[in-house]
Coordinates of C-alpha atoms in Angstrom, one line a residue:
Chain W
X1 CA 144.1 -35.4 -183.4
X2 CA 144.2 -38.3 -184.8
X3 CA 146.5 -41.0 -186.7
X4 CA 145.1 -44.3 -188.5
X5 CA 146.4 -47.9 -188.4
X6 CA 147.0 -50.2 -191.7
X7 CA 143.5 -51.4 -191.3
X8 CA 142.4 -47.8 -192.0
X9 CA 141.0 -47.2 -188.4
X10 CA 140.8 -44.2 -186.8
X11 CA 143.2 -43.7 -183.9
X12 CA 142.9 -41.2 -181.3
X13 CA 146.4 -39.8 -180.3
X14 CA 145.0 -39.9 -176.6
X15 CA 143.5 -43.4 -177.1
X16 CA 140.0 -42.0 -176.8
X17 CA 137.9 -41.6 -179.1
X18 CA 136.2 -38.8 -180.8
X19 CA 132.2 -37.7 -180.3
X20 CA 133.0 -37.9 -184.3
X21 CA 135.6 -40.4 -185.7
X22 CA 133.8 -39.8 -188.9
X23 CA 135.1 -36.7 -189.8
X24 CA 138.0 -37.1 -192.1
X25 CA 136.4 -39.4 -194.2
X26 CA 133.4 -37.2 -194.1
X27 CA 135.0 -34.4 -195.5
X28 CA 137.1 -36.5 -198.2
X29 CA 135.0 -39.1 -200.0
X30 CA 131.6 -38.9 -197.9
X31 CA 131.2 -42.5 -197.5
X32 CA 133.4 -45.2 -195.0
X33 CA 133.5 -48.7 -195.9
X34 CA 133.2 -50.4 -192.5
X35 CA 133.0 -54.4 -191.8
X36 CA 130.0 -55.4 -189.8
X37 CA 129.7 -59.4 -188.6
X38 CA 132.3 -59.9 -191.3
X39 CA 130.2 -57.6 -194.3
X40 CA 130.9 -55.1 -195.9
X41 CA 128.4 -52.2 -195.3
X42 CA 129.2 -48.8 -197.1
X43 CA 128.1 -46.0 -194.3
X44 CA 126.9 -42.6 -195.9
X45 CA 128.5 -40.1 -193.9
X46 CA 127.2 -36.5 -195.3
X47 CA 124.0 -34.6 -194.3
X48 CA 122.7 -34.3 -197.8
X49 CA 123.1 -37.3 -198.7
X50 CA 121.9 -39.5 -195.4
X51 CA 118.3 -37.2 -195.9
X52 CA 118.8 -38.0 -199.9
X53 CA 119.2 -41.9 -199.3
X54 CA 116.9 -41.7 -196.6
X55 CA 114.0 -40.8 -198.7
X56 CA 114.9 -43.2 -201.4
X57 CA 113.4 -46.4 -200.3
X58 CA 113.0 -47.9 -203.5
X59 CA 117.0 -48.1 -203.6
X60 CA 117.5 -48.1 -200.2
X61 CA 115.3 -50.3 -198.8
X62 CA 113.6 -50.8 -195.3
X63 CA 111.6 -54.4 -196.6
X64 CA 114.3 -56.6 -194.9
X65 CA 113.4 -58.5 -191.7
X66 CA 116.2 -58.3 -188.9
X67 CA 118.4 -56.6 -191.3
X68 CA 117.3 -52.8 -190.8
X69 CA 119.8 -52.3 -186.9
X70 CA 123.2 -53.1 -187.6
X71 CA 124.3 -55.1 -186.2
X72 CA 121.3 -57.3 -187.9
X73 CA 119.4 -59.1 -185.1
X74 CA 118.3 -62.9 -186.6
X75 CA 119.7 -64.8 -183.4
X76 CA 117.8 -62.2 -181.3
X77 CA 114.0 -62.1 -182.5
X78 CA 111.8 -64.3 -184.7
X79 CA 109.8 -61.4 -186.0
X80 CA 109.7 -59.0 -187.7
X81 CA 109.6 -55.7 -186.2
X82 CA 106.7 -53.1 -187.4
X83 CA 106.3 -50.8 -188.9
X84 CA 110.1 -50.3 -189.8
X85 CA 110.8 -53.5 -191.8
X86 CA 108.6 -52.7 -194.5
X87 CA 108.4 -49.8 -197.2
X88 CA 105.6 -47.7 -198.1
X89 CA 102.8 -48.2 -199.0
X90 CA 102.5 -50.8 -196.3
X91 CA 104.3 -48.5 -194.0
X92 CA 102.3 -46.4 -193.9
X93 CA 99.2 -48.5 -192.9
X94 CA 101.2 -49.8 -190.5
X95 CA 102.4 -47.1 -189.2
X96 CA 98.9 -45.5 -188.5
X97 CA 98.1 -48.3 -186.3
X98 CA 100.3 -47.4 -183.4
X99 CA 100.8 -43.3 -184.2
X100 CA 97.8 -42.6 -181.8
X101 CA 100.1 -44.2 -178.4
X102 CA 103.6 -42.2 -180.0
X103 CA 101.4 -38.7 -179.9
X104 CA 100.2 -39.0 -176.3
X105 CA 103.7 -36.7 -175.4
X106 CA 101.1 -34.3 -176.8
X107 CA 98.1 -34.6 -174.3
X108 CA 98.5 -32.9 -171.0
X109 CA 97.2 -35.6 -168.8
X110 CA 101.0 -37.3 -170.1
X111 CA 103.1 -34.6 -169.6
X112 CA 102.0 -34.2 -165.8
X113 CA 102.6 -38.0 -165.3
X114 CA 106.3 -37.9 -166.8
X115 CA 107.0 -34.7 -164.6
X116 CA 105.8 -36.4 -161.9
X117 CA 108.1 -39.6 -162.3
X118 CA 110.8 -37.7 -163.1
X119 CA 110.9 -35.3 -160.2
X120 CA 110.2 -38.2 -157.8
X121 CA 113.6 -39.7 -159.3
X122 CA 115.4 -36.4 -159.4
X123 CA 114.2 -36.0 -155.3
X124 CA 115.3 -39.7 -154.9
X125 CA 119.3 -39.0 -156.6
X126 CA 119.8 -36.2 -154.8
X127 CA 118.4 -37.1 -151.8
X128 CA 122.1 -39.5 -152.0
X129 CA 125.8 -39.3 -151.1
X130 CA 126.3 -40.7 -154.5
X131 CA 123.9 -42.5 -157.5
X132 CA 125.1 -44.2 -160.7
X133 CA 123.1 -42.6 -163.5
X134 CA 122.8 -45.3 -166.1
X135 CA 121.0 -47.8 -164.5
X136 CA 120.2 -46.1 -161.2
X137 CA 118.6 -42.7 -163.0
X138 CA 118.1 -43.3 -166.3
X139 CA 117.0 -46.7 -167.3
X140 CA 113.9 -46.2 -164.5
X141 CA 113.0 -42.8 -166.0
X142 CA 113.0 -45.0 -169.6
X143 CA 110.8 -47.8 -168.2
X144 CA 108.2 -45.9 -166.0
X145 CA 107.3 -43.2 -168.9
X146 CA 107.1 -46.3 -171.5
X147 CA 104.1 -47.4 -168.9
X148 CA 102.8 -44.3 -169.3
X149 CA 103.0 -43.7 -172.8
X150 CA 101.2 -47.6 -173.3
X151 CA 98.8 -47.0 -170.9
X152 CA 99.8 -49.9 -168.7
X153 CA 100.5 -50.1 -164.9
X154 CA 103.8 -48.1 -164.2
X155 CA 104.3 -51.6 -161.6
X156 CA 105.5 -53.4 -165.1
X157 CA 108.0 -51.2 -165.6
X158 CA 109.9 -53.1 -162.8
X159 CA 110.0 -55.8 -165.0
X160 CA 111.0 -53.9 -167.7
X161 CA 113.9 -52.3 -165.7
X162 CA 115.1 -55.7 -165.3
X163 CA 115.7 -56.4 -169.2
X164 CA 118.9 -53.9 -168.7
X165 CA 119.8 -51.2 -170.9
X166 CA 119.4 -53.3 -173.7
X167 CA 116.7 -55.7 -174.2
X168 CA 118.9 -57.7 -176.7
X169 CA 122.5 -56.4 -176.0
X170 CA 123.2 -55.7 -172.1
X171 CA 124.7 -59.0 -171.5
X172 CA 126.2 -62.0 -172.7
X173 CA 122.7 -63.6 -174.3
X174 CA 121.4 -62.2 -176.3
X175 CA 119.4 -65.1 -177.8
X176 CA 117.8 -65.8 -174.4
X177 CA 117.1 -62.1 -173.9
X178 CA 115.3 -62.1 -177.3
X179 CA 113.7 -64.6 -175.8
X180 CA 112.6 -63.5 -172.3
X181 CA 110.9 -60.1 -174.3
X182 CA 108.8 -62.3 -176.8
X183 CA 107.5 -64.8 -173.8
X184 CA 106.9 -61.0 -172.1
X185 CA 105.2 -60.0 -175.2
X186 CA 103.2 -63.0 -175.7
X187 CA 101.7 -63.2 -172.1
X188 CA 100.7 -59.3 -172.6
X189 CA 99.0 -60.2 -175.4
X190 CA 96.9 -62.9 -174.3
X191 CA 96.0 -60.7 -171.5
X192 CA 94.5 -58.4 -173.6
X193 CA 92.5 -60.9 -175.7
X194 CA 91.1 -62.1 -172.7
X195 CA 91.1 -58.5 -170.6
X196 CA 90.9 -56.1 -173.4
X197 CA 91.6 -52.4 -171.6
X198 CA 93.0 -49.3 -173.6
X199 CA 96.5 -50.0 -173.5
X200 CA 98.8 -50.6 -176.0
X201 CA 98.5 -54.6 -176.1
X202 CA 94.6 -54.3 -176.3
X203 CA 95.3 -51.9 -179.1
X204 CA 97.1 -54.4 -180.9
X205 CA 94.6 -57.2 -180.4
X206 CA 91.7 -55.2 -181.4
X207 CA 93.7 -52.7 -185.0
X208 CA 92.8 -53.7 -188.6
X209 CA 95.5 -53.9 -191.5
X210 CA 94.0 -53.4 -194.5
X211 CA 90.6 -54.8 -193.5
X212 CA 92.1 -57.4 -191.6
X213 CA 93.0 -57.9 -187.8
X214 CA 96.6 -58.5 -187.5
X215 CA 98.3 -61.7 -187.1
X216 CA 100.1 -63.0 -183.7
X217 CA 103.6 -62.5 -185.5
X218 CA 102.6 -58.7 -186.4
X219 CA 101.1 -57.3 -182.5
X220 CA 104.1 -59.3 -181.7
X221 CA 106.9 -57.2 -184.1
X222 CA 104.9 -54.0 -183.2
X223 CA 105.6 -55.1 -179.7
X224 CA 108.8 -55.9 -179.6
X225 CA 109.9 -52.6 -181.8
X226 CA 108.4 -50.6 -179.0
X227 CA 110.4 -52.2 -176.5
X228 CA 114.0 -52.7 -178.3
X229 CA 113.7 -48.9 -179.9
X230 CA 114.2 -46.1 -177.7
X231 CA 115.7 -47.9 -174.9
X232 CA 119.3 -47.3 -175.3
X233 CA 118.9 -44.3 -177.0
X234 CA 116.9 -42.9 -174.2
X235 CA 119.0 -44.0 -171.2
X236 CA 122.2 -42.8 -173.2
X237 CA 120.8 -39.3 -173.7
X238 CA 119.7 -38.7 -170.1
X239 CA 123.3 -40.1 -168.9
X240 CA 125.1 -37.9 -171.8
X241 CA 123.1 -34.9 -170.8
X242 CA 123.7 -35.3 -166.7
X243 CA 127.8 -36.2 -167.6
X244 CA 127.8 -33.0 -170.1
X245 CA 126.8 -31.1 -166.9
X246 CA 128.8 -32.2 -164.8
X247 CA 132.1 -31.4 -166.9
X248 CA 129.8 -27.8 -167.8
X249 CA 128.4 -26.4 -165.1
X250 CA 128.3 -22.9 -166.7
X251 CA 126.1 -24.4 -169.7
X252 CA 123.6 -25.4 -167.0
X253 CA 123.8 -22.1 -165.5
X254 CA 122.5 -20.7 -168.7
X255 CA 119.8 -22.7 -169.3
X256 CA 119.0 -22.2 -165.7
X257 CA 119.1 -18.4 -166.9
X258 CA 117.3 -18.8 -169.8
X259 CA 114.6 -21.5 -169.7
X260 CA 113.4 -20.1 -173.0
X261 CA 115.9 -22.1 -174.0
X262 CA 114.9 -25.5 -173.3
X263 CA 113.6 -26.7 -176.6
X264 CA 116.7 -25.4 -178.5
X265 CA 118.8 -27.1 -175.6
X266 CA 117.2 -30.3 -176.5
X267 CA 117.2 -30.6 -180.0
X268 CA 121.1 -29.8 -179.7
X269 CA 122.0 -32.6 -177.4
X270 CA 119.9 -34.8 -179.9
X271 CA 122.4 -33.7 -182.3
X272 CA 125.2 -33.9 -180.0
X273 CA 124.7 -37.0 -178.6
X274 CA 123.3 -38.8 -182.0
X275 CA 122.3 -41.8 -179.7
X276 CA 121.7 -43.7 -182.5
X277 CA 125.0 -44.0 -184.7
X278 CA 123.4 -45.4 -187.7
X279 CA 120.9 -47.6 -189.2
X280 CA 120.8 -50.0 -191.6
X281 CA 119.0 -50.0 -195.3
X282 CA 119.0 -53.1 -197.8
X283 CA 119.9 -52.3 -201.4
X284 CA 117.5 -54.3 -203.6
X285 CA 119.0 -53.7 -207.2
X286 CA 122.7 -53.5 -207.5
X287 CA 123.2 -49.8 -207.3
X288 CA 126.2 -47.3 -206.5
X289 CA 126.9 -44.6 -203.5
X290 CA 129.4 -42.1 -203.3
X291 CA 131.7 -44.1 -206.2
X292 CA 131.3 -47.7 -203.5
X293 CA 129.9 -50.5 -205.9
X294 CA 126.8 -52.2 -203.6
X295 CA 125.8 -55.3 -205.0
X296 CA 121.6 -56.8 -204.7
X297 CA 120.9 -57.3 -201.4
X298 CA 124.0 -56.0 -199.9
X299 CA 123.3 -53.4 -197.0
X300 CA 124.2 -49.7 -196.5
X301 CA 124.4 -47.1 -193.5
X302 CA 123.1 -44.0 -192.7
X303 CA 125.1 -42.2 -190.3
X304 CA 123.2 -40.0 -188.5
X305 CA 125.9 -39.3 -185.8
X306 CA 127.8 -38.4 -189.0
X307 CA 125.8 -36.4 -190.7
X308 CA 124.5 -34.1 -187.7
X309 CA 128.4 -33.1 -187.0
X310 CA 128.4 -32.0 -191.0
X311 CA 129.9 -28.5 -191.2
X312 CA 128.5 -27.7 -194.4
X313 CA 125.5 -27.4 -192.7
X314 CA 125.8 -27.1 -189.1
X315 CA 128.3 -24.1 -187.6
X316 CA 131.0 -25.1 -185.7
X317 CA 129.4 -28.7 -185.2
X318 CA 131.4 -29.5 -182.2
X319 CA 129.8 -26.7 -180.0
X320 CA 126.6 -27.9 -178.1
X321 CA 124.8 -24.2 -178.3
X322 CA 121.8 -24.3 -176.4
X323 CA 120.4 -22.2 -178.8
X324 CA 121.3 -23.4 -182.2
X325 CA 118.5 -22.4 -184.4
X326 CA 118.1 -23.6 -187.4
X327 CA 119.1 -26.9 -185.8
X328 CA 117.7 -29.4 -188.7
X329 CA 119.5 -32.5 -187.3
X330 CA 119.0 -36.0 -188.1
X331 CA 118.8 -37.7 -184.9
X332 CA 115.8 -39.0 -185.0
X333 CA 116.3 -40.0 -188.5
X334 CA 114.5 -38.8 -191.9
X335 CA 111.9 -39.7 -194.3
X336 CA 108.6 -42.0 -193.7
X337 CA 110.7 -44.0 -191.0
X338 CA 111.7 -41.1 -189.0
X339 CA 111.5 -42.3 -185.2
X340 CA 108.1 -43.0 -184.2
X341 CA 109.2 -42.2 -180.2
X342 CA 110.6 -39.1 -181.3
X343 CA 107.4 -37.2 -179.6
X344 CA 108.0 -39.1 -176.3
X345 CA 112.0 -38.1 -176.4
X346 CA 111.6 -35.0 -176.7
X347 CA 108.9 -34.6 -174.1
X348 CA 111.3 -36.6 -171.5
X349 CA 114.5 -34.7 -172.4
X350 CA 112.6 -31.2 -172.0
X351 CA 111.3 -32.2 -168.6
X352 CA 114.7 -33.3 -168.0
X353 CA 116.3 -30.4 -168.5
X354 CA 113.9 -28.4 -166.7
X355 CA 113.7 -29.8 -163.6
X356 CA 117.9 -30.0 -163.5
X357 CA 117.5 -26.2 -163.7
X358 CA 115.0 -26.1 -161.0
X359 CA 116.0 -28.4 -158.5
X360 CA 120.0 -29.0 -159.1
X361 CA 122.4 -26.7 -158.4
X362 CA 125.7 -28.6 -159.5
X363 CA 126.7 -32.0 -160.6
X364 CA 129.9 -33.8 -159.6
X365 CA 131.3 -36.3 -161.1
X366 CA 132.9 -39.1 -159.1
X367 CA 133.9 -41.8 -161.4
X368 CA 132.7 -41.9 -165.4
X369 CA 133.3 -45.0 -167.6
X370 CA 132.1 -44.1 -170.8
X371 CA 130.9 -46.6 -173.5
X372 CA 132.6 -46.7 -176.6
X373 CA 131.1 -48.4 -179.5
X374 CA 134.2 -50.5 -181.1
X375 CA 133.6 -51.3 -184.7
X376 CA 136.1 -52.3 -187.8
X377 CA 136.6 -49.1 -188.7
X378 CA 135.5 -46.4 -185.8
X379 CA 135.6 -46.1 -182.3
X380 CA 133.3 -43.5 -180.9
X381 CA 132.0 -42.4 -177.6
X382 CA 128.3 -42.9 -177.1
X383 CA 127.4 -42.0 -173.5
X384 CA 128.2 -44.3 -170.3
X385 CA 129.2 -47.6 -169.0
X386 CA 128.0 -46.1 -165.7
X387 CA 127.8 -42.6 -164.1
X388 CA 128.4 -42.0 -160.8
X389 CA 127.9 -38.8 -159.7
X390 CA 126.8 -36.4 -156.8
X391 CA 123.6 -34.1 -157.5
X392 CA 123.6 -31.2 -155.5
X393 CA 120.2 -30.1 -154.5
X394 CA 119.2 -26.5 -154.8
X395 CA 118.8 -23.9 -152.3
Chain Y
X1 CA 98.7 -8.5 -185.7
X2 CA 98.0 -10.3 -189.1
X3 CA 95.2 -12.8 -189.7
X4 CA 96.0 -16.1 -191.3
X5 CA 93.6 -18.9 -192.7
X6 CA 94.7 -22.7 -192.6
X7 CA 92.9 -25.2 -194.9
X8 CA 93.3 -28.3 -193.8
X9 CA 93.8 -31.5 -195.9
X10 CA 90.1 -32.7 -195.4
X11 CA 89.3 -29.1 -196.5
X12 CA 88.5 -27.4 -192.5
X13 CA 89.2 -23.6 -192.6
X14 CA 90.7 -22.8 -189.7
X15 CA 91.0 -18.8 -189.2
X16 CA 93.8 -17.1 -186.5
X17 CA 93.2 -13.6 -186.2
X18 CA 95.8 -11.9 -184.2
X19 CA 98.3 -14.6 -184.8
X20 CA 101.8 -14.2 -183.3
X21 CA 104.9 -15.7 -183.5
X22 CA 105.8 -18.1 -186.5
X23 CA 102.9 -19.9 -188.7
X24 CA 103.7 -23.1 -186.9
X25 CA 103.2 -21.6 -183.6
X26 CA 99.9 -20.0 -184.9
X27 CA 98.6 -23.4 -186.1
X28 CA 99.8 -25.3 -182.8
X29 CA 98.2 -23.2 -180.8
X30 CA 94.8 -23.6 -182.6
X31 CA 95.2 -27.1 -183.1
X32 CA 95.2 -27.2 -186.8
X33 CA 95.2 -30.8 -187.9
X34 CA 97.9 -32.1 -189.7
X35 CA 100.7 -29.5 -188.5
X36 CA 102.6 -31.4 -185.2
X37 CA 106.0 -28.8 -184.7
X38 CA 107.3 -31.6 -182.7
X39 CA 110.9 -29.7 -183.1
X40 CA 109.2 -26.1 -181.4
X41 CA 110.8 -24.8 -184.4
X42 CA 114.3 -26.0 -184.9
X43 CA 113.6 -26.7 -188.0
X44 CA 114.3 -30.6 -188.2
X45 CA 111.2 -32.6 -187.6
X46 CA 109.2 -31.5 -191.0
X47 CA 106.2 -31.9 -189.0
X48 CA 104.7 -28.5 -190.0
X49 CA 104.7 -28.5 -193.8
X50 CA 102.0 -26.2 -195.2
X51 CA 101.7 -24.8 -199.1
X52 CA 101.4 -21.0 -199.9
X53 CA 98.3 -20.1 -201.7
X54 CA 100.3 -18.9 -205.6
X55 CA 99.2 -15.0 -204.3
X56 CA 100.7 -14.9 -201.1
X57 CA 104.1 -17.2 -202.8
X58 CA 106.3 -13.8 -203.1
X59 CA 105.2 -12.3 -199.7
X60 CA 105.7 -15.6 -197.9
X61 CA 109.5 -16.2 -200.1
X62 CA 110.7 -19.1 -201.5
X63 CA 111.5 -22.2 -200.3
X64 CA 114.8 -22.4 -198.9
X65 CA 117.4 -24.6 -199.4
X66 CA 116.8 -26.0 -195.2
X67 CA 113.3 -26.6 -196.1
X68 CA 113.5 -28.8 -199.3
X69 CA 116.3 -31.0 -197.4
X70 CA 114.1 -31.4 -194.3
X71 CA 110.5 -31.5 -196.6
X72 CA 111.9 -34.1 -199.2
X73 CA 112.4 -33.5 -202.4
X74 CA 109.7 -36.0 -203.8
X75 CA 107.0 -34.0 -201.4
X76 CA 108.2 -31.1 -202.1
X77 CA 105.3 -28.8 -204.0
X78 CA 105.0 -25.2 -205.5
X79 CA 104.7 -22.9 -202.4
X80 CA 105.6 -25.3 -199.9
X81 CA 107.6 -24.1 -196.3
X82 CA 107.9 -25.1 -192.9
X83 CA 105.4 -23.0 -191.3
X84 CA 108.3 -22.7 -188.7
X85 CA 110.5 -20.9 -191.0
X86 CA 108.0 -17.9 -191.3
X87 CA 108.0 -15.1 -188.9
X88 CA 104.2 -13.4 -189.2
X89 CA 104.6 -10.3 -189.8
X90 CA 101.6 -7.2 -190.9
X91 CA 102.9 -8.0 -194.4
X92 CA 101.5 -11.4 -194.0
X93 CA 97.9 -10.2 -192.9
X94 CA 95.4 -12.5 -194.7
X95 CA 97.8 -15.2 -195.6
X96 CA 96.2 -18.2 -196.5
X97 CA 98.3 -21.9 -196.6
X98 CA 97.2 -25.5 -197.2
X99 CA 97.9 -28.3 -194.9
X100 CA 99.3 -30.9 -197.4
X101 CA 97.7 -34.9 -196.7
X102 CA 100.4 -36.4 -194.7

């Protein structure tokens, strides 16, 4: 249940919020008109018409430097990041520059070296009286299979792990974090002009754009994409998964009972968890969604955390069924900028899930402070401050 | 088991005989380039879009109202499906599909 305040915010009765604080406004008018560092942004709220705007980029419009995350990041980076910030047709050049690295979930020699770093972490937590899952658990599994997907020694994940949960946001400083990753970046680059290897820096020295090499300020973007994306998205998921768990044992003693289910069980806590609430688009031409008025160069949302609780399309959207099939949610977005580390997610989360069936019988949990995201308009629950829980070994 | 033929977008032929399972899983399985089914079949990555040849359009059915959200409208093309949305069946013995250019 919930109530709303003169400023038209959603209220939980409980003072927590919902997984979904969209819904109402969903279901009425499709769109909410939320303030973001003190602007107006218009989110779109319904399935049909997140994947409709979503594959409109000539009206919605990814060509916008620091303006595609909400909230927009100009005090954090100096670049800008590739290949999301532009539109087809350069997109899509772009794109294919750095798609070989995002399919390696794909090759087998991958696959065994995520297992491997994940079981060693599993053995480590529940090897423990206790271990807090956020930065503990899930931020190392983040950071070591990023080495492996780039092909770089997993010893710099250390580093990495160091940057926190997020490389602009887990902190007070976010300027100097922005910082610390590009004087990161830059020293990995140099390295590779001078060392050239086949990991993802020496990739980036070495690609051609349109019959060019790429400039500094491009590797860099492409760089600093790969570190900034799929960080707290990542972490979030492992930590939502592990705390839905714990508060479900039976649904792990399903999966446990029916590992054919692993894949469905995956793309349903994508959906459920949505660990990326929304992005950001910029309108170029003064256009018009759901009856809201944008002006030229204002911005827009997609809500994908919206959109995949839709119950025009998804049956009783607050179930997690481990077997939901059709399942055709959003949360890795939709249309040419779909999430390049989608591949790599999804290979991680599987493992994940596996491995908790094979190794953990039961997870308690000791003490849970979950992260809310606090905008003008919404509060919702996004995964964990920190997780501390017990992991109860099998057998 | 039916036999299905995959023509790729640079114009490979790639024949399953015996295939099993859905069309995605068929072309995953033989590595037919240009169909990913990074979902396994959930239906929400649109990594395994294929076009029906116009003879086999009424045996394979339509396109379904999943599969134009998840395809895109503007990529949408006569006969096209998510080779995860077909179940191959005897009836589909000799299907032939087309791997559009991504």
């Amino acid at each position: 249940m919930c109530r709303r305040d003169n400023s038209d915010k959603i209220i939980m009765d409980n003072n927590l919020p919902a997984d979904d604080p969209f819904r109402e406004k969903r279901t009425a008018e499709g769109i909410l008109e939320a303030i973001f560092q003190g602007k107006k942004i218009p989110m779109i709220l319904g399935f049909k018409d997140v994947r409709a705007a979503a594959a409109d980029w000539k009206t919605f419009s990814n060509n916008a430097p620091f303006r595609v995350p909400i909230p927009s990041e100009e005090g954090v980076r100096s670049v800008r990041q590739l290949p999301i910030e532009t539109d087809p047709p350069e997109h899509t050049d772009y794109r294919k520059i750095v798609e070989p690295f995002f399919r390696r979930p794909k090759e087998p020699e991958m696959v065994e070296k995520v297992e491997a770093l994940i079981s060693a972490l599993l053995q480590q937590a529940s090897s423990k009286a206790f271990v807090e899952i956020v930065r503990e658990f899930a931020l190392p599994i983040q950071s070591r299979a990023l080495t492996c997907l780039l092909r770089v020694p997993e010893k710099e994940a250390e580093e990495w792990i160091s940057w926190g949960i997020h490389v602009f946001r887990d902190g007070n400083d976010g300027t100097a974090k922005g910082a610390t990753l590009e004087r990161y970046i830059h020293r990995q680059l140099d390295r590779a002009t001078q060392n050239p290897s086949d990991d993802f820096f020496s990739a980036l020295t070495q690609a051609q754009y349109q019959g060019r090499a790429l400039t500094r300020d491009e590797m860099v973007g492409f760089a600093n994409l790969t570190f900034a994306g799929g960080r707290d998205t990542i972490i979030q998921t492992i930590a939502s998964i592990i705390g839905y768990f714990g508060e479900h044992q039976e649904q792990l003693e399903t999966l446990r009972s029916k590992p054919d289910l692993i894949n469905t069980a995956a793309e349903e806590f994508f959906r459920f968890i949505s660990p990326l609430t929304h992005i950001g688009r910029v309108c170029p031409h003064a256009t018009e969604v759901k009856g809201v008025a944008v002006q030229a160069d204002q911005r827009i949302s997609l809500c994908w955390a919206s959109a995949n609780r839709d119950a025009s399309i998804f049956e009783s959207p607050d179930d997690l069924r481990l077997s939901r099939k059709p399942n055709p949610h959003i949360a890795f977005g939709s249309g040419a900028h779909n999430c390049l580390g989608a591949a790599h997610a999804r290979l991680l989360t599987r493992i994940l899930l596996s491995q908790l069936c094979e190794r953990v019988d039961r997870i308690k949990i000791l003490d849970a402070k979950k992260h809310i995201e606090r905008e003008s308009h919404y509060e919702r629950h996004l995964g964990y401050d920190s997780l501390v829980i017990q992991m109860v070994r099998r057998g | 088991m039916p036999k299905v033929t995959f023509i790729t977008a640079d114009g490979e032929q790639v024949v399953v005989k015996n295939a099993q399972g859905t069309l995605m899983e068929a072309a995953v399985e033989h590595k037919v380039e240009g169909i990913v089914g990074d979902c396994s079949g959930v239906g929400s990555c649109g990594t395994c879009h294929v076009c029906i040849v116009p003879e086999w359009m009424d045996c394979a059915g339509p396109t379904s109202e999943l599969e134009r959200d998840v395809i895109g409208q503007q990529y949408i093309m006569p006969g096209s499906r998510l080779a995860c949305q077909i179940n191959l069946t005897e009836k589909l013995d000799g299907l032939v599909v087309h791997v559009p250019p991504r």
